C-alpha positions as MATLAB code, in Angstrom:
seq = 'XXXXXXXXXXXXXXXXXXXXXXXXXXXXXXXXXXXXXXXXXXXXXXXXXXXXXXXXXXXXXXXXXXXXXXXXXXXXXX';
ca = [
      -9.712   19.408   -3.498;
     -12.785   17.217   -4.278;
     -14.106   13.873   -3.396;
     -12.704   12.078   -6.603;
      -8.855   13.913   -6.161;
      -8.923   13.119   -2.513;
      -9.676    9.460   -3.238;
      -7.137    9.258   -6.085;
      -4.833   10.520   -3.825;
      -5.492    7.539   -1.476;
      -6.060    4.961   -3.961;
      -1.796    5.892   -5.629;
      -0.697    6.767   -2.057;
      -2.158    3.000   -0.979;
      -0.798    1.125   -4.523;
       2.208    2.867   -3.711;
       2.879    1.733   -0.179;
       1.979   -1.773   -0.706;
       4.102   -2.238   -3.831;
       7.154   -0.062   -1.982;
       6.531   -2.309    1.353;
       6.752   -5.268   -0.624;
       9.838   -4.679   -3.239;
      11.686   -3.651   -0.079;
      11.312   -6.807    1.589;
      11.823   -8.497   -1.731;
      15.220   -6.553   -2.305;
      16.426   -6.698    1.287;
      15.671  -10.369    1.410;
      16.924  -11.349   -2.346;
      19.823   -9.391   -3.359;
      22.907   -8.199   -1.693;
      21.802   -4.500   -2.114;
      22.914   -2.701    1.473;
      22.321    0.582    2.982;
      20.498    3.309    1.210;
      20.071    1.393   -1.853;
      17.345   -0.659   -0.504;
      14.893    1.622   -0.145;
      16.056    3.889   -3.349;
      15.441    0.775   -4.902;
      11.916   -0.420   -3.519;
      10.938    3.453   -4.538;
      11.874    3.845   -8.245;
      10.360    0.233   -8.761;
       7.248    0.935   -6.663;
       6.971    4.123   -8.620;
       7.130    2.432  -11.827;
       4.888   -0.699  -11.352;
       1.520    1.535   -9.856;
      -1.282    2.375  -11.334;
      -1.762    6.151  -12.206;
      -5.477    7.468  -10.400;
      -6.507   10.860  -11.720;
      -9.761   13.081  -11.136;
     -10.747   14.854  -14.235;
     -13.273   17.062  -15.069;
     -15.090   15.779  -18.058;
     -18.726   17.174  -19.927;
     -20.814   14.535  -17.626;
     -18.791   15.678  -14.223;
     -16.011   14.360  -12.833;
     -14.707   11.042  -13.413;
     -11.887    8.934  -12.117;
      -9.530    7.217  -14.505;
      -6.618    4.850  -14.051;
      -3.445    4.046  -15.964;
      -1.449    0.924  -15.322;
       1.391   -0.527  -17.292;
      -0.082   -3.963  -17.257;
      -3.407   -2.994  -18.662;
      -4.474   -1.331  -22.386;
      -5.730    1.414  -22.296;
      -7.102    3.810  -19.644;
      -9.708    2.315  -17.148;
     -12.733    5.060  -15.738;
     -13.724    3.437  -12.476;
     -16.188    6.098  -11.299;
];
């Protein structure tokens, strides 16, 4: 694993936890949702609503790009 998958990696896993962390307080708070379906929630709606990170191997090395649904296109941060 390189340098640019390993911080992908963290960059999703982070996105990931703060969206799940905060739809869960959102959905335990907001709707009458009990039990299992509180978390089940927070995850299919976290999963949806992060951005994509991937390391790819291009011609001028590797490069990291991300995909989000609330932005055009794909954005190469490094």
């Amino acid at each position: 694993m390189s340098k640019l998958q390993l911080r992908a990696f963290i960059y999703q896993l982070l996105c990931f936890a703060i969206l799940f962390i905060g739809i869960r307080y959102l959905v335990d708070k907001y709707s009458n949702l009990t039990g299992i379906w509180i978390p089940v929630t927070a995850f299919v709606v976290g999963t949806l609503l992060s951005p994509k990170f991937q390391a790819v191997k291009t011609k001028d090395g590797e490069r990291l790009f991300m995909k989000w649904i609330f932005m055009k296109g794909i954005k190469v941060l490094k």
